[in-house]
Amino acid sequence: MAGRIRDEDISLVRERTSIVDIISESVTLKSAGGGNLKGLCPFHDEKTPSFTVAPGRNVYFCHGCGKGGDAITFLMEAEHLTFVESVERLAGRAGIQLRYIEAGPAPVRQQTGQRQRLVAAHAAAMEFYADQLTSPGARAAREFLARRGFDRESAQRYGCGFAPDAWDELTRHLRQRGYTAQELVSAGLARQARSGSLIDRFRRRLLWPIRELSGDVIGFGARKLFDDDDGPKYLNTPETPIYKKSHVLYGIDQAKREIARQGRAVIVEGYTDVMACHLAGVPTAVATCGTAFGADHIGVLRRLLMDTDAVAGEIIFTFDGDAAGQKAALRAFEEDQRFVGRTFIAVSPDNMDPCDLRLAKGDLAVRDLVARREPLVDFALRQVINRFDLDTVDGRVEAMRRAAPLVAKLKDREKKPEYVRKLAGDLGMEIEPVQRAVLAAAAAPTRSTTGGRPESADRPPTPRRPEPDDPQTLVEREALKLGLQVPVLAGPMFDTLGPEVYQHPLHAVVRDAITRAGGVATAVGGAVWIEQVRDGCADVAANALVAELAVEPLRLDREADPHYVSVTLARLQWGAVTARIRDLKSKVQRINPVANKDEYLTLAGELFSLEQHARALREQAVGGL
């Protein structure tokens, strides 16, 4: 086992990594003023952005769930990596050769973490499969792609490949490149045969590499080509340490920038549909991989769309017009309420999927399919109503009962009355009974999808932190922000005021952590300094507060300068001195000046001195916050 990564190398990784580049791969960030950026938090569900990124200090903080840190911390939280794995991945991106104490330069096979090994194995497998696609044995795969309207350039763009007609060709290829049997099994690239030997998971199939947001290949989707293949039509990578089908959207790596730019995502059903949409001029198409569209997929898209109360994204589902497609659309409506944005459905008049539509009628027909979308609620209501005989009283009443909850679930309250009227008209009923049915459905308790508890029970706890409800609290926060954000400017002036001048206990803990980190005068700022202070916080709430203060803008509309530092620290000290004055006055009033003359005079002298000091600090603080 190698030792730990050298501290100076970790610092270099932090310095050379742009936290904006890392976070932007999974979160759409927009300007929040003061040089900061804001987006929807990737760690909890929210409708109003509270996730702040401070590019100048290379740190982030979520005011909703309290998570914060630097790029290393972000990867650890977002992708469930260890500290070492996160550092190694960022080092690889930045071209930094890491050194390990007691082990010298990092040996490739031993030092990279499990995730990096499995991702690298998939990258090697993708190259192998892509090469096989040009082999004589892959003729059926090439013909399939050609029949679906994809040429060689398209196949290369999406990394299509072929698993050869051999039991262990990929396994032997990867073993020769240094991957262990356990790594291949863990990656889902190989499995054990009944004989106990290791064989390839995919054989005689056309393959699509499945990538995550960052572009890393983490799995494969494989399509059956031969009639004598008794396996399923599509076979995907099983659940692995890096592949979770409920979180993966095929094509997201190529579509993410357009999704963020256009504020729109198109959900299709298959790999060829994604390819067809992209090539036809609908670059925002993505697809699920062997599972229904669910809550985790929604979480990925909402962050890219900046789907908030203020900015509404647009989701367009495309489903076949058959019974299965209609059922999928109704499931989508159930999940639709997690979106703030507008949700639509696009169904081809001929019940063709986008790939078939492109083949039959060309690229323009695919773009028109998306352009002719209709609100998902309209489609869902029509599907429910069509199940019943509206020519009978029983049919109309039962249709009303089944359709009312759909109207009740609408998140846009202003639309509910209109849909009540529409539903009443579609059913041929008076508005009043329909309105009562909708109100009754709305009054029913809503439950979360995670185990039957009310929605509020699933909200993440808010960390304990001080409320800025008085001037002293504001000043203390501002002083700490100066020490964290501009330590070179705050310098020795900050260090002369210890934890005792901070009246809020949590602020005092943070100030003590700054001392433990070596003091402001020794710091140069940035993510390394912030992490050093956080490491010195024994209190979890103080740790979160450091992350919060590191990204919170200073309370001025210009660059901080020495005068602002001086004014802020004078106000901080003035607050501590006036608090001491109040205590002394209270004590003096309780003392009998005759019976306790000496004590009275001592306290009175201290009080006089403090009041003079307070006046001087007040004059120094003129022009403050």
Coordinates of C-alpha atoms in Angstrom, one line a residue:
M1 CA 0.0 0.0 0.0
A2 CA 1.3 3.5 -0.8
G3 CA 1.3 6.3 1.6
R4 CA -0.7 9.4 1.5
I5 CA -0.5 12.1 -1.2
R6 CA 2.0 14.9 -0.4
D7 CA 0.4 18.0 1.0
E8 CA 2.0 20.3 -1.5
D9 CA 0.6 18.2 -4.4
I10 CA -2.9 18.4 -2.9
S11 CA -2.4 22.2 -2.7
L12 CA -1.3 22.3 -6.3
V13 CA -4.4 20.3 -7.4
R14 CA -6.6 22.8 -5.6
E15 CA -4.8 25.8 -7.1
R16 CA -4.9 24.5 -10.7
T17 CA -8.5 23.3 -10.6
S18 CA -11.3 25.6 -11.6
I19 CA -14.2 24.7 -9.4
V20 CA -16.5 26.4 -12.0
D21 CA -15.4 23.9 -14.6
I22 CA -16.0 21.0 -12.3
I23 CA -19.4 22.0 -11.1
S24 CA -20.6 23.2 -14.4
E25 CA -20.5 19.7 -15.8
S26 CA -23.5 18.8 -13.6
V27 CA -25.0 22.1 -12.5
T28 CA -26.1 25.1 -14.6
L29 CA -24.6 28.2 -13.0
K30 CA -25.7 31.8 -13.5
S31 CA -24.4 35.1 -12.2
A32 CA -25.4 35.9 -8.6
G33 CA -23.6 39.3 -8.4
G34 CA -20.4 40.1 -6.5
G35 CA -18.5 37.7 -8.8
N36 CA -20.4 34.7 -7.4
L37 CA -22.4 32.1 -9.4
K38 CA -25.6 30.3 -8.3
G39 CA -27.5 27.2 -9.3
L40 CA -29.7 24.4 -8.0
C41 CA -28.0 22.3 -5.4
P42 CA -27.0 18.8 -6.6
F43 CA -27.2 17.4 -3.1
H44 CA -30.8 18.1 -2.3
D45 CA -34.0 18.9 -4.1
E46 CA -34.9 22.6 -4.3
K47 CA -36.9 25.0 -6.5
T48 CA -35.0 28.2 -5.6
P49 CA -31.2 28.2 -6.2
S50 CA -29.3 28.3 -3.0
F51 CA -26.0 26.7 -4.2
T52 CA -23.4 29.4 -4.4
V53 CA -20.0 29.1 -6.1
A54 CA -17.2 31.7 -5.5
P55 CA -14.8 31.3 -8.4
G56 CA -12.3 33.7 -6.9
R57 CA -11.8 31.5 -3.9
N58 CA -12.5 28.2 -5.7
V59 CA -15.1 27.2 -3.1
Y60 CA -18.9 26.5 -3.0
F61 CA -21.6 26.4 -0.4
C62 CA -25.3 25.6 -0.3
H63 CA -27.4 27.7 1.9
G64 CA -30.1 25.1 1.8
C65 CA -28.4 21.9 3.0
G66 CA -25.2 23.3 4.4
K67 CA -22.8 21.4 2.1
G68 CA -19.7 23.3 1.0
G69 CA -16.0 23.0 0.3
D70 CA -13.7 23.0 -2.7
A71 CA -13.4 21.0 -5.9
I72 CA -12.1 17.9 -4.1
T73 CA -15.0 18.0 -1.7
F74 CA -17.5 18.5 -4.5
L75 CA -16.3 15.4 -6.3
M76 CA -16.3 13.4 -3.1
E77 CA -20.0 14.4 -2.4
A78 CA -21.3 14.3 -6.0
E79 CA -19.7 11.1 -7.2
H80 CA -19.2 9.3 -3.9
L81 CA -15.4 9.2 -4.2
T82 CA -12.8 8.9 -1.5
F83 CA -10.5 11.8 -0.8
V84 CA -7.7 10.1 -2.6
E85 CA -9.8 9.2 -5.6
S86 CA -11.1 12.8 -5.9
V87 CA -7.6 14.2 -5.8
E88 CA -6.3 11.7 -8.3
R89 CA -9.1 12.5 -10.8
L90 CA -8.5 16.2 -10.5
A91 CA -4.8 15.7 -10.8
G92 CA -5.3 13.7 -14.0
R93 CA -7.4 16.5 -15.5
A94 CA -4.8 19.1 -14.6
G95 CA -1.8 17.0 -15.8
I96 CA -0.3 16.9 -12.3
Q97 CA 1.9 13.9 -11.4
L98 CA 1.1 13.1 -7.7
R99 CA 3.8 12.0 -5.3
Y100 CA 3.0 9.6 -2.4
I101 CA 4.9 9.7 0.9
E102 CA 6.9 6.4 1.2
A103 CA 6.1 5.4 -2.3
G104 CA 7.6 8.0 -4.8
P105 CA 5.7 8.6 -8.0
A106 CA 2.3 7.0 -8.2
P107 CA 2.4 3.5 -9.8
V108 CA -0.6 3.5 -12.1
R109 CA -2.0 0.1 -11.1
Q110 CA -1.7 0.4 -7.4
Q111 CA -2.4 4.0 -6.7
T112 CA -5.5 5.0 -8.6
G113 CA -8.7 4.4 -6.7
Q114 CA -11.4 1.9 -7.6
R115 CA -13.5 4.3 -9.6
Q116 CA -10.6 5.5 -11.7
R117 CA -9.7 1.9 -12.5
L118 CA -13.2 0.9 -13.5
V119 CA -13.6 4.0 -15.6
A120 CA -10.3 3.4 -17.3
A121 CA -11.3 -0.2 -18.0
H122 CA -14.5 1.0 -19.7
A123 CA -12.5 3.4 -21.8
A124 CA -10.3 0.6 -22.9
A125 CA -13.3 -1.6 -23.6
M126 CA -14.9 1.1 -25.7
E127 CA -11.8 1.4 -27.8
F128 CA -11.7 -2.4 -28.2
Y129 CA -15.4 -2.6 -29.2
A130 CA -15.1 0.3 -31.6
D131 CA -12.2 -1.4 -33.4
Q132 CA -14.2 -4.6 -33.6
L133 CA -17.0 -2.7 -35.5
T134 CA -14.7 -2.5 -38.6
S135 CA -14.0 -6.3 -38.5
P136 CA -15.6 -8.8 -40.9
G137 CA -17.6 -10.4 -38.1
A138 CA -19.3 -7.1 -37.4
R139 CA -21.1 -6.9 -40.7
A140 CA -24.5 -7.4 -39.1
A141 CA -23.9 -4.5 -36.7
R142 CA -22.8 -2.2 -39.5
E143 CA -25.8 -3.1 -41.6
F144 CA -28.1 -2.5 -38.6
L145 CA -26.7 1.0 -38.2
A146 CA -27.0 1.7 -41.9
R147 CA -30.7 0.5 -41.9
R148 CA -31.4 2.9 -39.1
G149 CA -29.9 5.8 -41.0
F150 CA -26.4 6.1 -39.4
D151 CA -23.2 6.2 -41.4
R152 CA -19.7 5.5 -40.2
E153 CA -19.1 9.1 -39.0
S154 CA -22.2 8.9 -36.8
A155 CA -21.1 5.6 -35.4
Q156 CA -17.8 7.1 -34.5
R157 CA -19.4 10.2 -33.0
Y158 CA -21.4 8.0 -30.5
G159 CA -18.6 5.5 -30.0
C160 CA -20.7 2.5 -31.3
G161 CA -18.9 -0.8 -31.2
F162 CA -19.3 -4.6 -31.6
A163 CA -18.8 -7.4 -29.2
P164 CA -17.2 -10.2 -31.2
D165 CA -18.3 -13.8 -31.5
A166 CA -15.9 -15.1 -28.9
W167 CA -16.3 -16.0 -25.2
D168 CA -13.5 -14.1 -23.7
E169 CA -11.8 -11.9 -26.2
L170 CA -12.4 -8.6 -24.3
T171 CA -11.5 -10.3 -21.0
R172 CA -8.1 -11.5 -22.4
H173 CA -7.5 -8.1 -24.0
L174 CA -8.1 -6.2 -20.7
R175 CA -6.2 -8.7 -18.6
Q176 CA -3.2 -8.2 -20.8
R177 CA -3.5 -4.5 -20.1
G178 CA -3.2 -5.1 -16.4
Y179 CA -6.8 -5.2 -15.2
T180 CA -7.6 -7.9 -12.6
A181 CA -10.4 -10.4 -12.9
Q182 CA -12.1 -8.8 -9.9
E183 CA -12.0 -5.4 -11.6
L184 CA -13.6 -6.7 -14.8
V185 CA -16.4 -8.4 -12.8
S186 CA -16.9 -5.3 -10.6
A187 CA -17.1 -3.2 -13.8
G188 CA -19.7 -5.4 -15.3
L189 CA -17.5 -6.1 -18.3
A190 CA -17.0 -9.8 -17.6
R191 CA -18.7 -12.5 -15.5
Q192 CA -18.0 -16.0 -14.3
A193 CA -19.1 -18.9 -16.4
R194 CA -20.5 -22.1 -14.8
S195 CA -17.0 -23.6 -15.3
G196 CA -15.6 -20.9 -13.1
S197 CA -13.7 -19.2 -15.9
L198 CA -14.1 -15.6 -16.8
I199 CA -16.1 -14.7 -19.9
D200 CA -17.3 -11.5 -21.6
R201 CA -20.6 -10.1 -20.6
F202 CA -21.5 -9.0 -24.1
R203 CA -21.1 -11.2 -27.2
R204 CA -22.3 -10.8 -30.8
R205 CA -24.0 -7.5 -30.1
L206 CA -24.0 -3.9 -31.2
L207 CA -22.9 -1.7 -28.4
W208 CA -23.3 1.9 -27.3
P209 CA -21.1 3.4 -24.6
I210 CA -23.1 5.0 -21.8
R211 CA -21.4 8.1 -20.4
E212 CA -22.1 10.2 -17.4
L213 CA -22.2 14.0 -17.3
S214 CA -18.4 14.3 -17.2
G215 CA -18.1 12.2 -20.4
D216 CA -16.6 9.2 -18.6
V217 CA -17.8 5.9 -20.0
I218 CA -19.4 3.9 -17.1
G219 CA -21.4 1.2 -18.9
F220 CA -22.7 -0.2 -22.2
G221 CA -26.0 -0.9 -23.9
A222 CA -26.0 -3.9 -26.2
R223 CA -28.6 -4.7 -28.9
K224 CA -29.3 -8.2 -30.1
L225 CA -28.4 -8.8 -33.8
F226 CA -28.9 -12.5 -34.5
D227 CA -32.0 -14.6 -34.3
D228 CA -30.2 -17.5 -32.6
D229 CA -29.3 -15.1 -29.7
D230 CA -31.7 -16.2 -26.9
G231 CA -31.0 -13.2 -24.8
P232 CA -33.1 -10.1 -24.4
K233 CA -33.4 -7.6 -27.2
Y234 CA -31.4 -5.0 -25.2
L235 CA -28.8 -6.0 -22.5
N236 CA -27.3 -3.3 -20.3
T237 CA -24.4 -3.1 -17.9
P238 CA -25.6 -4.3 -14.4
E239 CA -25.5 -2.1 -11.4
T240 CA -21.9 -1.5 -10.5
P241 CA -19.9 0.9 -8.2
I242 CA -19.9 3.4 -11.0
Y243 CA -23.1 2.6 -13.0
K244 CA -26.5 3.3 -11.4
K245 CA -29.2 3.1 -14.1
S246 CA -31.6 5.2 -12.2
H247 CA -29.1 8.1 -12.4
V248 CA -27.9 7.7 -16.0
L249 CA -29.3 9.4 -19.1
Y250 CA -27.9 8.3 -22.4
G251 CA -26.6 11.2 -24.5
I252 CA -26.4 13.6 -21.5
D253 CA -22.7 14.2 -22.1
Q254 CA -23.4 15.6 -25.6
A255 CA -26.7 17.2 -24.8
K256 CA -25.9 19.0 -21.5
R257 CA -24.7 22.3 -22.9
E258 CA -27.6 22.7 -25.3
I259 CA -30.1 21.7 -22.5
A260 CA -28.6 24.4 -20.3
R261 CA -28.5 26.9 -23.2
Q262 CA -32.0 26.3 -24.6
G263 CA -33.7 25.5 -21.2
R264 CA -35.2 22.4 -22.8
A265 CA -34.7 18.6 -22.6
V266 CA -36.3 16.1 -24.9
I267 CA -36.8 12.6 -23.4
V268 CA -36.8 9.7 -25.9
E269 CA -36.9 6.0 -25.4
G270 CA -33.8 4.5 -27.0
Y271 CA -30.2 4.9 -28.1
T272 CA -31.0 5.2 -31.8
D273 CA -33.7 7.8 -31.0
V274 CA -31.1 10.0 -29.2
M275 CA -28.8 9.7 -32.2
A276 CA -31.6 10.4 -34.7
C277 CA -32.7 13.5 -32.7
H278 CA -29.2 14.9 -32.4
L279 CA -28.5 14.4 -36.1
A280 CA -31.9 15.9 -37.1
G281 CA -31.3 19.1 -35.2
V282 CA -32.7 18.3 -31.8
P283 CA -29.5 18.3 -29.7
T284 CA -31.2 18.2 -26.3
A285 CA -32.5 14.6 -26.6
V286 CA -31.6 12.1 -23.9
A287 CA -32.8 8.6 -23.0
T288 CA -33.0 6.4 -19.9
C289 CA -31.0 3.2 -19.9
G290 CA -33.0 0.1 -19.2
T291 CA -35.3 1.7 -16.6
A292 CA -38.3 4.0 -16.4
F293 CA -37.8 7.8 -16.2
G294 CA -37.7 8.5 -12.5
A295 CA -36.9 10.9 -9.7
D296 CA -33.1 10.7 -9.9
H297 CA -33.3 11.4 -13.7
I298 CA -35.4 14.5 -12.9
G299 CA -32.8 15.7 -10.4
V300 CA -30.1 15.6 -13.1
L301 CA -32.2 17.5 -15.6
R302 CA -33.5 20.1 -13.1
R303 CA -30.0 21.2 -12.3
L304 CA -29.1 21.5 -16.0
L305 CA -32.3 23.4 -16.8
M306 CA -32.1 25.7 -13.8
D307 CA -35.7 24.6 -13.2
T308 CA -36.7 27.1 -10.5
D309 CA -39.6 29.2 -9.5
A310 CA -38.0 32.1 -11.3
V311 CA -36.7 30.3 -14.4
A312 CA -39.0 27.5 -15.8
G313 CA -37.3 24.8 -17.9
E314 CA -39.2 22.8 -20.5
I315 CA -39.4 19.0 -20.6
I316 CA -40.7 17.2 -23.7
F317 CA -41.5 13.5 -23.5
T318 CA -41.7 11.5 -26.7
F319 CA -43.4 8.2 -26.5
D320 CA -44.9 5.7 -28.9
G321 CA -48.6 6.0 -29.4
D322 CA -49.2 2.4 -28.4
A323 CA -50.5 1.3 -25.0
A324 CA -47.0 1.0 -23.5
G325 CA -46.2 4.5 -24.6
Q326 CA -49.4 5.9 -23.2
K327 CA -48.7 4.2 -19.9
A328 CA -45.2 5.6 -19.8
A329 CA -46.6 9.1 -20.4
L330 CA -49.0 8.8 -17.5
R331 CA -46.1 7.7 -15.3
A332 CA -44.2 10.8 -16.5
F333 CA -47.2 13.0 -15.4
E334 CA -46.9 11.6 -11.9
E335 CA -43.2 12.6 -11.8
D336 CA -44.0 15.9 -13.6
Q337 CA -45.0 17.6 -10.4
R338 CA -41.3 17.6 -9.4
F339 CA -40.6 20.0 -12.2
V340 CA -41.4 23.7 -11.9
G341 CA -41.1 24.1 -15.6
R342 CA -43.6 23.3 -18.4
T343 CA -43.9 19.7 -19.3
F344 CA -45.0 18.5 -22.7
I345 CA -45.5 15.3 -24.7
A346 CA -44.8 14.8 -28.4
V347 CA -46.4 11.7 -30.1
S348 CA -46.0 11.0 -33.8
P349 CA -49.3 10.8 -35.7
D350 CA -48.1 7.5 -37.2
N351 CA -46.9 6.2 -33.8
M352 CA -43.3 6.2 -35.0
D353 CA -40.4 6.8 -32.7
P354 CA -37.9 9.6 -33.7
C355 CA -35.5 7.2 -35.4
D356 CA -38.3 5.7 -37.6
L357 CA -39.7 9.1 -38.2
R358 CA -36.3 10.4 -39.4
L359 CA -36.0 7.4 -41.8
A360 CA -39.5 7.7 -43.2
K361 CA -39.9 11.5 -43.4
G362 CA -36.5 13.1 -42.8
D363 CA -34.9 15.5 -40.3
L364 CA -37.5 18.1 -40.6
A365 CA -40.2 15.7 -39.4
V366 CA -38.3 15.1 -36.2
R367 CA -38.0 18.8 -35.5
D368 CA -41.7 19.2 -36.3
L369 CA -42.6 16.4 -33.9
V370 CA -40.9 18.4 -31.1
A371 CA -42.5 21.6 -32.3
R372 CA -46.0 20.1 -32.2
R373 CA -45.8 19.1 -28.6
E374 CA -48.8 19.5 -26.4
P375 CA -49.0 20.0 -22.6
L376 CA -48.6 16.7 -20.8
V377 CA -51.6 17.4 -18.6
D378 CA -53.8 17.7 -21.7
F379 CA -52.6 14.3 -22.9
A380 CA -52.9 12.7 -19.5
L381 CA -56.4 13.9 -19.0
R382 CA -57.4 12.7 -22.5
Q383 CA -55.9 9.2 -21.8
V384 CA -57.8 8.9 -18.5
I385 CA -61.2 10.1 -20.0
N386 CA -60.9 7.8 -23.0
R387 CA -61.1 4.7 -20.8
F388 CA -64.7 5.4 -19.9
D389 CA -68.1 5.5 -21.8
L390 CA -69.0 9.1 -21.5
D391 CA -72.5 8.4 -22.9
T392 CA -73.4 6.9 -19.5
V393 CA -73.8 8.6 -16.1
D394 CA -71.6 6.0 -14.4
G395 CA -68.9 6.5 -17.1
R396 CA -68.9 10.3 -16.7
V397 CA -68.8 10.2 -12.9
E398 CA -66.0 7.6 -12.8
A399 CA -64.0 9.5 -15.4
M400 CA -64.4 12.7 -13.3
R401 CA -63.2 10.8 -10.2
R402 CA -60.1 9.5 -12.0
A403 CA -59.3 12.8 -13.8
A404 CA -59.8 15.2 -10.8
P405 CA -56.6 14.2 -9.0
L406 CA -54.6 15.1 -12.2
V407 CA -56.0 18.6 -12.1
A408 CA -55.5 18.8 -8.4
K409 CA -51.8 18.1 -8.8
L410 CA -51.2 21.0 -11.2
K411 CA -48.4 23.1 -9.7
D412 CA -49.6 26.3 -11.5
R413 CA -52.6 27.4 -9.4
E414 CA -53.7 29.9 -12.0
K415 CA -54.3 27.1 -14.5
K416 CA -56.4 25.0 -12.2
P417 CA -59.7 26.9 -12.8
E418 CA -59.2 26.7 -16.5
Y419 CA -58.6 22.9 -16.4
V420 CA -61.6 22.5 -14.2
R421 CA -63.7 24.2 -16.9
K422 CA -62.0 22.2 -19.6
L423 CA -62.5 18.9 -17.8
A424 CA -66.2 19.7 -17.2
G425 CA -66.6 20.5 -20.9
D426 CA -64.9 17.3 -22.0
L427 CA -67.1 15.2 -19.7
G428 CA -70.3 17.1 -20.6
M429 CA -70.9 18.0 -16.9
E430 CA -71.6 21.1 -14.9
I431 CA -68.6 22.9 -13.5
E432 CA -69.7 22.6 -9.8
P433 CA -69.4 18.8 -9.3
V434 CA -66.1 18.8 -11.2
Q435 CA -64.8 21.6 -9.0
R436 CA -65.8 19.8 -5.8
A437 CA -64.1 16.6 -7.1
V438 CA -60.8 18.6 -7.7
L439 CA -61.0 20.3 -4.3
A440 CA -61.5 16.9 -2.6
A441 CA -58.6 15.4 -4.4
A442 CA -56.4 18.4 -3.5
A443 CA -57.3 18.0 0.2
A444 CA -56.0 14.4 0.2
P445 CA -52.6 14.2 2.0
T446 CA -49.6 14.0 -0.3
R447 CA -46.9 11.4 0.3
S448 CA -43.4 11.3 -0.7
T449 CA -42.1 8.7 -3.1
T450 CA -39.5 7.5 -0.6
G451 CA -41.5 5.6 1.9
G452 CA -44.9 7.2 2.6
R453 CA -43.8 10.1 4.9
P454 CA -45.0 13.6 4.2
E455 CA -42.9 15.5 1.8
S456 CA -41.6 17.8 4.5
A457 CA -40.1 14.8 6.4
D458 CA -37.7 14.3 3.5
R459 CA -36.2 17.8 3.6
P460 CA -32.6 17.9 4.7
P461 CA -31.9 19.4 8.1
T462 CA -30.7 23.0 8.2
P463 CA -27.4 23.3 10.0
R464 CA -27.4 25.3 13.2
R465 CA -25.9 28.7 12.5
P466 CA -26.3 32.3 13.8
E467 CA -29.1 34.5 12.5
P468 CA -27.9 37.9 11.4
D469 CA -30.5 39.7 13.4
D470 CA -28.5 42.4 15.0
P471 CA -25.6 44.8 14.0
Q472 CA -23.0 42.9 16.1
T473 CA -23.8 39.6 14.3
L474 CA -23.4 41.3 10.9
V475 CA -20.1 42.8 11.9
E476 CA -18.7 39.5 13.3
R477 CA -19.7 37.8 10.1
E478 CA -18.1 40.5 8.0
A479 CA -14.9 40.3 9.9
L480 CA -14.7 36.5 9.5
K481 CA -15.4 36.9 5.8
L482 CA -12.5 39.3 5.5
G483 CA -10.2 36.8 7.3
L484 CA -11.4 34.0 5.1
Q485 CA -11.7 35.7 1.7
V486 CA -9.0 38.3 1.7
P487 CA -6.5 37.2 4.4
V488 CA -3.6 39.1 2.7
L489 CA -5.6 42.3 3.1
A490 CA -6.9 41.6 6.6
G491 CA -3.4 40.6 7.8
P492 CA -2.1 41.2 11.3
M493 CA -4.9 43.6 12.1
F494 CA -7.3 40.7 12.1
D495 CA -5.0 38.4 14.2
T496 CA -4.8 41.0 17.0
L497 CA -8.5 40.4 17.8
G498 CA -9.0 37.0 19.3
P499 CA -12.1 34.8 19.8
E500 CA -13.0 36.7 22.9
V501 CA -14.3 39.7 20.9
Y502 CA -16.8 37.5 19.1
Q503 CA -20.1 37.4 21.0
H504 CA -21.7 34.6 19.1
P505 CA -20.3 31.2 20.3
L506 CA -20.1 29.8 16.7
H507 CA -18.2 32.8 15.5
A508 CA -15.8 32.4 18.3
V509 CA -15.2 28.8 17.3
V510 CA -14.5 29.8 13.7
R511 CA -12.1 32.5 14.9
D512 CA -10.3 29.9 17.0
A513 CA -10.1 27.6 14.0
I514 CA -8.4 30.5 12.0
T515 CA -5.8 30.6 14.8
R516 CA -5.3 26.8 14.6
A517 CA -4.8 27.2 10.9
G518 CA -1.8 29.5 11.5
G519 CA -3.6 32.9 11.5
V520 CA -4.6 35.2 8.8
A521 CA -1.2 36.8 8.5
T522 CA 0.3 33.5 7.2
A523 CA -2.4 32.8 4.6
V524 CA -2.6 33.6 1.0
G525 CA -6.3 32.8 0.4
G526 CA -8.1 30.5 -1.9
A527 CA -9.5 27.0 -1.4
V528 CA -6.4 25.7 0.4
W529 CA -6.8 28.3 3.1
I530 CA -10.5 27.7 3.5
E531 CA -9.9 23.9 3.9
Q532 CA -7.2 24.5 6.5
V533 CA -9.7 26.6 8.5
R534 CA -12.4 24.0 8.1
D535 CA -10.0 21.3 9.2
G536 CA -9.5 23.2 12.4
C537 CA -13.2 23.3 13.3
A538 CA -14.2 20.6 15.7
D539 CA -17.8 21.8 15.6
V540 CA -19.8 20.5 12.6
A541 CA -21.9 23.7 12.5
A542 CA -18.8 25.9 12.5
N543 CA -17.3 23.8 9.7
A544 CA -20.5 24.5 7.6
L545 CA -20.4 28.2 8.6
V546 CA -16.8 28.5 7.3
A547 CA -18.0 27.2 3.9
E548 CA -20.9 29.6 3.9
L549 CA -18.8 32.7 4.8
A550 CA -16.2 31.7 2.2
V551 CA -18.7 32.4 -0.6
E552 CA -21.0 35.0 0.9
P553 CA -20.3 38.5 -0.7
L554 CA -18.8 41.2 1.4
R555 CA -21.3 44.0 2.4
L556 CA -19.9 46.6 0.0
D557 CA -20.2 47.4 -3.7
R558 CA -16.5 47.8 -4.4
E559 CA -13.3 45.9 -3.9
A560 CA -12.3 45.6 -0.2
D561 CA -9.4 47.8 0.8
P562 CA -7.3 48.5 4.0
H563 CA -9.7 51.3 5.0
Y564 CA -12.7 48.9 4.9
V565 CA -10.8 46.3 6.9
S566 CA -9.9 48.9 9.5
V567 CA -13.5 50.1 9.8
T568 CA -14.9 46.6 10.1
L569 CA -12.4 45.5 12.7
A570 CA -13.0 48.7 14.7
R571 CA -16.7 48.1 14.7
L572 CA -16.0 44.5 15.8
Q573 CA -13.9 45.6 18.7
W574 CA -16.3 48.4 19.5
G575 CA -19.1 45.9 19.9
A576 CA -17.0 43.8 22.3
V577 CA -16.0 46.8 24.3
T578 CA -19.5 48.1 24.6
A579 CA -20.7 44.7 25.8
R580 CA -18.0 44.8 28.5
I581 CA -19.1 48.4 29.4
R582 CA -22.7 47.2 29.9
D583 CA -21.5 44.4 32.2
L584 CA -19.3 46.8 34.3
K585 CA -22.1 49.3 34.6
S586 CA -24.4 46.6 35.9
K587 CA -21.8 45.5 38.4
V588 CA -21.1 49.0 39.5
Q589 CA -24.7 49.7 40.2
R590 CA -24.9 46.6 42.4
I591 CA -21.9 47.7 44.6
N592 CA -22.3 49.8 47.7
P593 CA -19.7 52.6 47.2
V594 CA -19.4 53.2 51.0
A595 CA -19.1 49.5 52.1
N596 CA -16.9 48.5 49.1
K597 CA -15.1 51.7 48.3
D598 CA -11.9 50.2 46.8
E599 CA -13.7 47.8 44.5
Y600 CA -16.1 50.5 43.5
L601 CA -13.2 52.9 42.5
T602 CA -11.4 50.1 40.6
L603 CA -14.4 49.3 38.6
A604 CA -15.2 52.9 38.0
G605 CA -11.7 53.5 36.7
E606 CA -11.9 50.6 34.4
L607 CA -15.3 51.8 33.2
F608 CA -14.0 55.3 32.5
S609 CA -11.0 53.8 30.5
L610 CA -13.3 51.5 28.5
E611 CA -15.6 54.4 27.6
Q612 CA -12.7 56.4 26.3
H613 CA -11.6 53.4 24.2
A614 CA -15.1 52.9 22.9
R615 CA -15.3 56.6 21.8
A616 CA -12.0 56.2 19.9
L617 CA -13.2 53.0 18.2
R618 CA -16.5 54.7 17.3
E619 CA -14.6 57.5 15.6
Q620 CA -12.4 55.1 13.8
A621 CA -15.5 53.2 12.6
V622 CA -17.2 56.2 11.0
G623 CA -18.4 55.3 7.6
G624 CA -18.7 51.5 8.4
L625 CA -21.0 48.9 7.1

